[in-house]
Coordinates of C-alpha atoms in Angstrom, one line a residue:
M221 CA -32.8 -51.8 -4.6
L222 CA -32.0 -52.8 -8.2
T223 CA -28.7 -51.9 -9.8
T224 CA -26.7 -52.8 -12.9
F225 CA -23.0 -52.9 -13.6
A226 CA -20.9 -52.5 -16.7
E227 CA -17.2 -52.5 -17.2
T228 CA -14.9 -51.8 -20.1
L229 CA -12.0 -54.2 -19.7
S230 CA -8.4 -53.1 -19.3
C231 CA -6.9 -55.4 -21.9
P232 CA -7.8 -58.1 -24.4
V233 CA -9.1 -61.4 -23.0
A234 CA -6.7 -64.4 -23.6
T235 CA -6.5 -68.1 -22.8
G236 CA -5.5 -68.6 -19.2
H237 CA -7.4 -65.5 -17.9
I238 CA -9.8 -65.8 -14.9
F239 CA -12.8 -63.7 -14.0
H240 CA -13.9 -63.6 -10.4
I241 CA -17.3 -62.1 -9.9
R242 CA -19.2 -61.6 -6.6
A243 CA -22.6 -60.0 -6.4
K244 CA -25.8 -60.1 -4.4
S245 CA -29.3 -60.6 -5.9
I246 CA -32.4 -58.9 -4.6
D247 CA -34.7 -60.9 -2.2
D248 CA -37.2 -61.9 -4.9
A249 CA -34.8 -62.4 -7.7
E250 CA -35.8 -64.4 -10.8
R251 CA -32.4 -64.2 -12.6
V252 CA -29.0 -62.5 -12.8
D253 CA -27.3 -62.2 -16.1
I254 CA -23.6 -61.9 -16.7
G255 CA -22.5 -61.0 -20.3
F256 CA -19.0 -61.1 -21.8
Q257 CA -19.7 -58.7 -24.6
A258 CA -18.3 -56.7 -27.5
D259 CA -19.5 -53.5 -25.8
K260 CA -21.8 -52.4 -22.9
T261 CA -25.0 -52.0 -24.9
N262 CA -28.0 -54.2 -24.3
D263 CA -28.0 -55.7 -27.8
S264 CA -24.2 -56.3 -28.1
D265 CA -22.8 -59.6 -29.3
A266 CA -21.6 -61.8 -26.5
L267 CA -19.2 -64.8 -26.6
L268 CA -20.7 -65.9 -23.2
H269 CA -24.0 -65.0 -21.7
L270 CA -24.3 -66.6 -18.3
S271 CA -27.8 -66.5 -16.7
I272 CA -28.4 -67.7 -13.1
R273 CA -32.0 -68.7 -12.8
Y274 CA -33.3 -68.7 -9.2
E275 CA -36.8 -70.2 -9.5
D276 CA -35.6 -73.6 -10.8
Q277 CA -31.9 -73.3 -9.8
R278 CA -30.4 -73.4 -13.3
I279 CA -27.4 -71.9 -14.9
V280 CA -28.0 -71.2 -18.6
R281 CA -25.2 -70.4 -21.1
N282 CA -25.5 -68.9 -24.5
A283 CA -23.8 -66.7 -27.1
R284 CA -25.0 -63.9 -29.3
L285 CA -23.2 -63.8 -32.6
G286 CA -24.0 -61.4 -35.5
G287 CA -27.0 -60.2 -33.5
Q288 CA -28.5 -63.7 -33.2
W289 CA -28.8 -65.9 -30.2
Q290 CA -27.2 -69.4 -30.5
Q291 CA -28.5 -72.6 -29.0
P292 CA -28.6 -72.3 -25.2
E293 CA -27.1 -74.9 -22.9
Q294 CA -28.2 -75.3 -19.3
H295 CA -27.1 -77.1 -16.1
C296 CA -30.1 -78.0 -13.9
D297 CA -29.3 -81.2 -12.0
P298 CA -31.8 -81.1 -9.1
S299 CA -29.5 -83.2 -6.9
S300 CA -26.6 -80.8 -7.4
K301 CA -25.5 -79.4 -4.0
V302 CA -23.9 -76.5 -5.9
L303 CA -27.0 -75.5 -7.6
Q304 CA -29.0 -75.8 -4.4
R305 CA -26.9 -72.8 -3.3
I306 CA -28.7 -70.6 -5.8
I307 CA -30.7 -68.7 -3.2
T308 CA -32.2 -65.2 -3.7
G309 CA -31.0 -62.3 -1.6
K310 CA -27.6 -63.9 -1.0
V311 CA -24.1 -63.1 -2.2
F312 CA -22.9 -65.5 -4.9
T313 CA -19.4 -66.2 -6.4
V314 CA -18.7 -67.1 -10.0
Y315 CA -15.3 -68.0 -11.5
I316 CA -14.9 -68.2 -15.3
L317 CA -11.6 -69.7 -16.6
V318 CA -10.9 -69.0 -20.2
G319 CA -9.5 -72.3 -21.7
D320 CA -8.2 -73.2 -25.2
Q321 CA -11.7 -74.1 -26.5
Q322 CA -14.1 -73.5 -23.7
F323 CA -15.1 -71.3 -20.8
H324 CA -15.0 -73.3 -17.6
I325 CA -17.5 -72.0 -15.0
A326 CA -17.4 -72.6 -11.3
F327 CA -20.2 -71.5 -8.9
E328 CA -19.5 -71.2 -5.2
G329 CA -16.0 -72.7 -5.6
C330 CA -17.2 -75.8 -7.5
H331 CA -17.0 -76.5 -11.3
V332 CA -20.5 -76.8 -12.7
C333 CA -20.3 -76.5 -16.5
S334 CA -18.4 -75.3 -19.6
F335 CA -19.4 -73.5 -22.7
P336 CA -17.6 -73.6 -26.1
I337 CA -15.8 -70.5 -27.3
K338 CA -17.5 -69.6 -30.5
G339 CA -15.4 -66.6 -31.7
P340 CA -12.2 -64.6 -31.2
L341 CA -11.6 -63.8 -27.6
A342 CA -10.5 -60.3 -28.7
E343 CA -14.1 -59.6 -29.3
I344 CA -14.8 -59.5 -25.5
K345 CA -14.3 -55.9 -24.4
S346 CA -16.9 -55.5 -21.8
I347 CA -18.6 -57.3 -18.8
T348 CA -22.2 -56.5 -17.8
I349 CA -24.1 -57.7 -14.8
T350 CA -27.9 -57.1 -15.0
K351 CA -31.5 -58.1 -14.1
D352 CA -32.2 -58.8 -10.5
V353 CA -29.0 -57.4 -9.0
H354 CA -28.8 -55.7 -5.6
Q355 CA -25.1 -55.1 -5.2
V356 CA -21.9 -55.9 -7.2
L357 CA -18.9 -56.6 -4.9
C358 CA -16.1 -57.9 -7.1
V359 CA -15.3 -58.0 -10.8
D360 CA -11.6 -59.1 -10.9
H361 CA -9.9 -59.9 -14.2
R362 CA -6.7 -62.0 -13.6
Q363 CA -4.5 -64.4 -15.4
S364 CA -3.3 -67.9 -14.4
F365 CA -1.1 -68.6 -17.4
P366 CA 1.7 -68.2 -18.3
F367 CA 2.1 -67.0 -14.7
P368 CA -0.4 -65.9 -12.1
Y369 CA -1.1 -62.2 -12.0
P370 CA -1.8 -60.7 -9.6
A371 CA 0.3 -63.1 -7.6
L372 CA -1.9 -63.0 -4.5
Q373 CA -5.6 -63.8 -5.2
G374 CA -7.1 -64.1 -1.7
E375 CA -10.4 -62.6 -0.8
D376 CA -10.9 -59.9 1.9
S377 CA -14.4 -59.4 3.2
A378 CA -13.4 -56.0 4.5
Y379 CA -13.5 -54.6 0.9
Y380 CA -16.8 -53.4 -0.5
F381 CA -15.7 -53.7 -4.1
S382 CA -12.6 -54.9 -5.9
N383 CA -11.3 -54.7 -9.5
D384 CA -8.0 -56.5 -10.4
V385 CA -6.4 -56.3 -13.8
P386 CA -4.2 -59.0 -15.4
K387 CA -1.3 -56.8 -16.5
P388 CA 0.7 -54.0 -15.0
F389 CA -0.6 -50.5 -15.8
L390 CA 1.1 -48.2 -18.3
P391 CA 1.4 -44.4 -18.1
G392 CA -1.6 -43.0 -19.8
H393 CA -4.1 -45.6 -18.4
I394 CA -7.3 -44.0 -17.1
I395 CA -9.8 -45.7 -14.7
I396 CA -13.3 -44.3 -14.6
L397 CA -15.4 -45.2 -11.6
T398 CA -19.2 -44.5 -11.6
A399 CA -21.0 -44.8 -8.3
I400 CA -23.6 -43.5 -5.9
P401 CA -22.9 -42.9 -2.2
Y402 CA -25.8 -43.6 0.1
G403 CA -26.5 -44.7 3.7
N404 CA -25.1 -42.9 6.7
P405 CA -24.1 -39.4 5.6
R406 CA -21.5 -39.3 8.4
G407 CA -19.5 -42.0 6.8
G408 CA -17.0 -42.2 4.0
F409 CA -15.3 -44.5 1.4
I410 CA -11.7 -45.3 0.5
V411 CA -10.3 -46.2 -2.9
K412 CA -7.1 -48.1 -2.3
F413 CA -4.3 -49.1 -4.7
N414 CA -2.2 -51.7 -2.9
E415 CA 1.3 -52.7 -3.9
N416 CA 1.8 -56.3 -5.2
G417 CA -1.3 -57.6 -3.5
S418 CA 0.0 -56.6 -0.1
K419 CA -1.7 -54.3 2.5
K420 CA 0.7 -51.5 1.7
Q421 CA -1.2 -48.7 0.0
A422 CA 0.4 -46.7 -2.8
L423 CA -2.8 -44.6 -2.8
H424 CA -5.4 -44.0 -0.1
F425 CA -8.1 -41.8 -1.6
N426 CA -10.7 -41.1 1.2
P427 CA -13.7 -38.8 0.8
R428 CA -15.2 -38.2 4.3
F429 CA -18.7 -36.8 4.4
D430 CA -20.4 -34.9 7.3
P431 CA -18.9 -33.3 9.4
Y432 CA -15.5 -33.2 7.6
Y433 CA -16.3 -32.8 3.9
V434 CA -12.8 -33.4 2.9
V435 CA -11.0 -35.8 0.5
V436 CA -7.9 -37.2 2.1
R437 CA -5.0 -38.5 -0.1
N438 CA -2.2 -40.5 1.5
S439 CA -0.1 -43.6 1.2
H440 CA 1.9 -46.0 3.5
A441 CA 5.5 -45.0 4.1
S442 CA 6.8 -48.5 4.9
E443 CA 5.9 -52.1 5.3
A444 CA 4.8 -51.3 8.8
L445 CA 1.8 -49.5 7.2
D446 CA 2.4 -46.1 8.8
F447 CA 0.9 -43.3 6.9
R448 CA 2.6 -40.2 5.6
Q449 CA 1.4 -36.6 5.9
E450 CA -2.1 -36.3 4.6
E451 CA -3.1 -34.1 1.7
R452 CA -6.5 -32.5 2.0
S453 CA -6.7 -29.6 -0.5
G454 CA -9.3 -29.4 -3.3
G455 CA -12.7 -29.0 -1.6
F456 CA -15.4 -31.7 -1.5
P457 CA -17.1 -32.5 -4.8
F458 CA -19.2 -35.5 -3.6
I459 CA -22.9 -35.4 -2.6
I460 CA -24.8 -38.1 -0.8
D461 CA -27.3 -39.9 -2.9
Q462 CA -26.0 -38.4 -6.1
Q463 CA -24.0 -40.3 -8.8
F464 CA -20.4 -39.3 -9.4
K465 CA -17.9 -40.2 -12.1
L466 CA -14.3 -40.3 -10.8
A467 CA -11.5 -40.5 -13.4
I468 CA -8.1 -41.6 -12.1
G469 CA -5.2 -40.9 -14.5
L470 CA -2.1 -43.0 -14.1
T471 CA 0.9 -40.9 -15.3
E472 CA 4.6 -41.4 -15.1
Q473 CA 4.9 -39.4 -11.9
E474 CA 1.5 -39.1 -10.2
F475 CA -2.2 -40.0 -9.8
K476 CA -4.5 -37.4 -11.4
F477 CA -8.1 -37.1 -10.3
A478 CA -11.1 -35.6 -12.1
I479 CA -14.7 -35.6 -10.9
N480 CA -17.8 -35.0 -13.0
G481 CA -15.9 -33.4 -15.9
S482 CA -13.6 -31.2 -13.8
K483 CA -10.0 -31.7 -12.6
F484 CA -9.7 -32.2 -8.9
E485 CA -6.3 -32.9 -7.5
T486 CA -3.1 -35.0 -7.9
Y487 CA -1.1 -37.3 -5.7
T488 CA 2.6 -37.8 -6.4
Y489 CA 4.0 -41.4 -6.5
K490 CA 6.2 -42.1 -3.5
N491 CA 8.0 -45.1 -5.0
H492 CA 10.2 -45.5 -8.2
R493 CA 8.4 -47.3 -11.0
Q494 CA 5.1 -47.2 -9.0
L495 CA 2.9 -48.5 -11.7
D496 CA 4.9 -51.8 -11.9
V497 CA 3.6 -52.9 -8.5
L498 CA -0.1 -51.9 -8.9
N499 CA -2.7 -54.5 -10.1
G500 CA -6.1 -52.8 -9.5
F501 CA -8.0 -51.2 -6.8
R502 CA -10.2 -51.9 -3.8
I503 CA -13.0 -49.9 -2.2
E504 CA -13.8 -49.9 1.5
C505 CA -16.7 -48.1 3.1
T506 CA -16.7 -46.7 6.6
N507 CA -19.2 -45.8 9.3
G508 CA -22.3 -47.0 7.6
L509 CA -21.9 -45.3 4.3
Q510 CA -22.4 -47.5 1.2
L511 CA -21.4 -47.2 -2.4
E512 CA -23.5 -48.5 -5.3
V513 CA -20.8 -49.1 -8.0
T514 CA -22.5 -49.2 -11.4
A515 CA -19.5 -49.0 -13.8
V516 CA -15.8 -49.3 -14.1
D517 CA -14.1 -48.3 -17.3
H518 CA -10.5 -48.8 -18.3
Y519 CA -9.1 -46.7 -21.1
Y520 CA -5.6 -46.4 -22.4
S521 CA -5.2 -42.9 -23.7
G522 CA -1.7 -43.4 -25.2
V523 CA -0.8 -40.0 -23.6
P524 CA 1.7 -40.7 -20.7
N525 CA 0.7 -37.5 -18.8
C526 CA -3.0 -38.2 -19.3
D527 CA -3.7 -34.7 -20.8
G528 CA -7.4 -34.2 -21.3
F529 CA -8.3 -37.2 -19.1
E530 CA -10.9 -35.1 -17.2
E531 CA -13.4 -35.4 -20.2
Y532 CA -13.9 -39.1 -19.3
S533 CA -15.3 -38.1 -15.9
D534 CA -18.0 -36.1 -17.6
P535 CA -21.4 -37.7 -16.9
D536 CA -22.4 -37.3 -20.6
V537 CA -19.3 -39.1 -21.9
D538 CA -19.5 -42.9 -22.0
I539 CA -16.9 -45.5 -23.0
L540 CA -18.6 -48.4 -24.9

């Protein structure tokens, strides 16, 4: 199964930022492309276009400036044990560190190459992952300088998808998740907002399909990870094998939810200054259900109570 992924970033890219990307190619993949772009369109300018070539185990770098491709660079040492790990149908991990003058690129935990930064970093507003992609597991945007954020950066294989951000959220921030649930129709998925990289959940948003057809909202009451009383109102707006757009509005007092253009429900923050301890979200799938995540968009509305945020969950509204 082929998929694509596109994200509108939560904040401007700066020196010291790190991008952590995990994805899986299809079994007969020829290439997977990762673009750090001005927007999500196919012909957008890109300060870094990273192409993993499977047939001859190369990593090609380029930039598209003013609509024109620049001179490509490639890393293709046949003796490189790192490049020998470029295998179709497998999960791969790429780290990109934004330096003063170059992007530093690591594949499977080992530095393999760099690429000069040929324009203002502020021009990078989107990430796309395209071509022979089967599944996108992680698109984390973090910072290492002047201090690490999020502070904890460990991987957890239990998560189906993760999306960290390099700065605390502000009231008025909206996250739009586009995905398709498939697989076992008796399963479910959980969107989790954890506190300060710990396992304590400030939000546990859990659509459960057949036979329950309910969306459970909850959070942990203490460091012992005991749950509070569940909230289950609002009906069940999800359908197996059909794409949905879920908008989550982060206000001063509560999470707000909208699905496919309509308001859904809310969940009140249980801790004072809740947004200060959130740094992104994780998705976990249960009982054989799977989720094809195709887009994550971050949008700062400037409206602390997120009035009108539901329009961004409309399938016909896109954030470039």
